[in-house]
Tab-separated table of C-alpha atoms in Angstrom:
chain	number	residue	atom	x	y	z
H	27	MET	CA	96.720	-24.122	-68.060
H	28	GLU	CA	95.522	-27.216	-65.954
H	29	THR	CA	95.781	-28.171	-62.330
H	30	PHE	CA	97.538	-31.425	-61.524
H	31	LYS	CA	98.243	-33.478	-58.432
H	32	GLY	CA	99.332	-31.439	-55.392
H	33	ASN	CA	97.559	-28.325	-56.829
H	34	ASN	CA	100.463	-28.010	-59.336
H	35	LYS	CA	99.649	-25.788	-62.327
H	36	ARG	CA	100.983	-26.637	-65.682
H	37	LEU	CA	100.806	-25.030	-69.126
H	38	THR	CA	99.370	-27.691	-71.381
H	39	SER	CA	98.903	-26.028	-74.791
H	40	ILE	CA	99.851	-23.117	-76.952
H	41	TYR	CA	97.636	-22.032	-79.609
H	42	GLU	CA	96.546	-19.330	-81.929
H	43	ILE	CA	92.898	-18.397	-82.668
H	44	CYS	CA	92.245	-17.836	-86.348
H	45	TYR	CA	89.355	-16.252	-88.247
H	46	ASP	CA	88.673	-16.289	-92.010
H	47	ARG	CA	86.457	-13.116	-92.745
H	48	LYS	CA	85.612	-14.540	-96.229
H	49	THR	CA	84.041	-17.756	-94.826
H	50	ASP	CA	83.100	-16.340	-91.280
H	51	LYS	CA	84.821	-19.306	-89.645
H	52	ALA	CA	86.913	-19.465	-86.658
H	53	TRP	CA	89.249	-22.159	-85.275
H	54	ILE	CA	91.878	-22.844	-82.839
H	55	ASN	CA	95.302	-23.935	-84.357
H	56	TYR	CA	97.236	-25.798	-81.619
H	57	LEU	CA	101.086	-25.176	-82.005
H	58	MET	CA	101.936	-27.302	-79.031
H	59	LYS	CA	100.122	-29.648	-76.702
H	60	TYR	CA	101.249	-31.497	-73.573
H	61	ASP	CA	100.520	-35.052	-73.091
H	62	PRO	CA	100.285	-35.717	-69.367
H	63	LYS	CA	100.032	-39.541	-69.696
H	64	LEU	CA	103.411	-39.566	-71.652
H	65	ASP	CA	104.779	-36.509	-69.985
H	66	LYS	CA	106.019	-35.011	-73.371
H	67	TRP	CA	105.127	-32.099	-75.642
H	68	GLU	CA	103.794	-32.496	-79.191
H	69	TYR	CA	104.130	-29.908	-82.010
H	70	ASN	CA	102.343	-28.503	-85.069
H	71	GLY	CA	104.769	-26.543	-87.303
H	72	ASP	CA	101.971	-25.062	-89.391
H	73	ILE	CA	101.307	-21.619	-88.184
H	74	SER	CA	99.061	-19.120	-90.013
H	75	GLU	CA	100.172	-16.367	-92.326
H	76	GLY	CA	98.854	-13.750	-89.889
H	77	LEU	CA	101.006	-15.020	-86.925
H	78	TYR	CA	104.016	-15.393	-89.148
H	79	LEU	CA	103.747	-11.755	-90.248
H	80	LYS	CA	103.167	-10.491	-86.850
H	81	ILE	CA	106.160	-12.274	-85.164
H	82	PHE	CA	108.484	-11.155	-87.950
H	83	LYS	CA	107.509	-7.627	-87.476
H	84	LEU	CA	108.513	-7.843	-83.814
H	85	ASP	CA	112.028	-9.455	-84.347
H	86	GLU	CA	112.904	-11.275	-87.560
H	87	GLU	CA	115.835	-13.257	-86.144
H	88	LYS	CA	113.838	-14.696	-83.108
H	89	ALA	CA	110.945	-15.378	-85.315
H	90	GLN	CA	112.914	-17.246	-87.744
H	91	TYR	CA	114.355	-19.361	-84.906
H	92	PHE	CA	110.921	-19.953	-83.507
H	93	VAL	CA	109.447	-21.075	-86.847
H	94	GLU	CA	112.347	-23.327	-87.618
H	95	HIS	CA	112.208	-24.704	-84.052
H	96	LEU	CA	108.593	-25.451	-84.207
H	97	LYS	CA	108.874	-27.187	-87.523
H	98	ASN	CA	111.925	-29.337	-86.360
H	99	GLN	CA	109.973	-30.350	-83.195
H	100	SER	CA	106.845	-31.284	-85.191
H	101	GLU	CA	109.008	-33.530	-87.309
H	102	LYS	CA	110.209	-35.174	-84.220
H	103	TYR	CA	107.158	-35.110	-81.927
H	104	PRO	CA	104.088	-34.435	-84.132
H	105	LEU	CA	100.654	-33.766	-82.722
H	106	THR	CA	98.740	-37.141	-82.315
H	107	SER	CA	95.432	-35.275	-81.947
H	108	THR	CA	93.831	-32.773	-84.056
H	109	ALA	CA	95.801	-29.611	-84.736
H	110	LYS	CA	92.773	-27.576	-85.624
H	111	GLU	CA	89.529	-27.188	-83.765
H	112	GLU	CA	86.597	-25.449	-85.079
H	113	ILE	CA	84.946	-22.488	-83.117
H	114	ILE	CA	81.312	-22.415	-83.576
H	115	ILE	CA	80.027	-18.647	-83.887
H	116	ILE	CA	76.361	-18.182	-83.107
């Protein structure tokens, strides 16, 4: 969430934090990012297997809709910046 003109708050990204135990690496996988200059959302339809399994356990029908919607939006409005950002663990 970021603060914009007039102290307005706005959600600017939706992401998942991923971790691979085998390689001891972590990263942020952005699913959606807001571009304030263009006033539009950009999408990444590549969710992790872990997130996929978790949302399907909760509600299979809504999860399927979410995954399809995210993929469709990512084809129309793909991320123009990096979808994955490394997290350095010290």
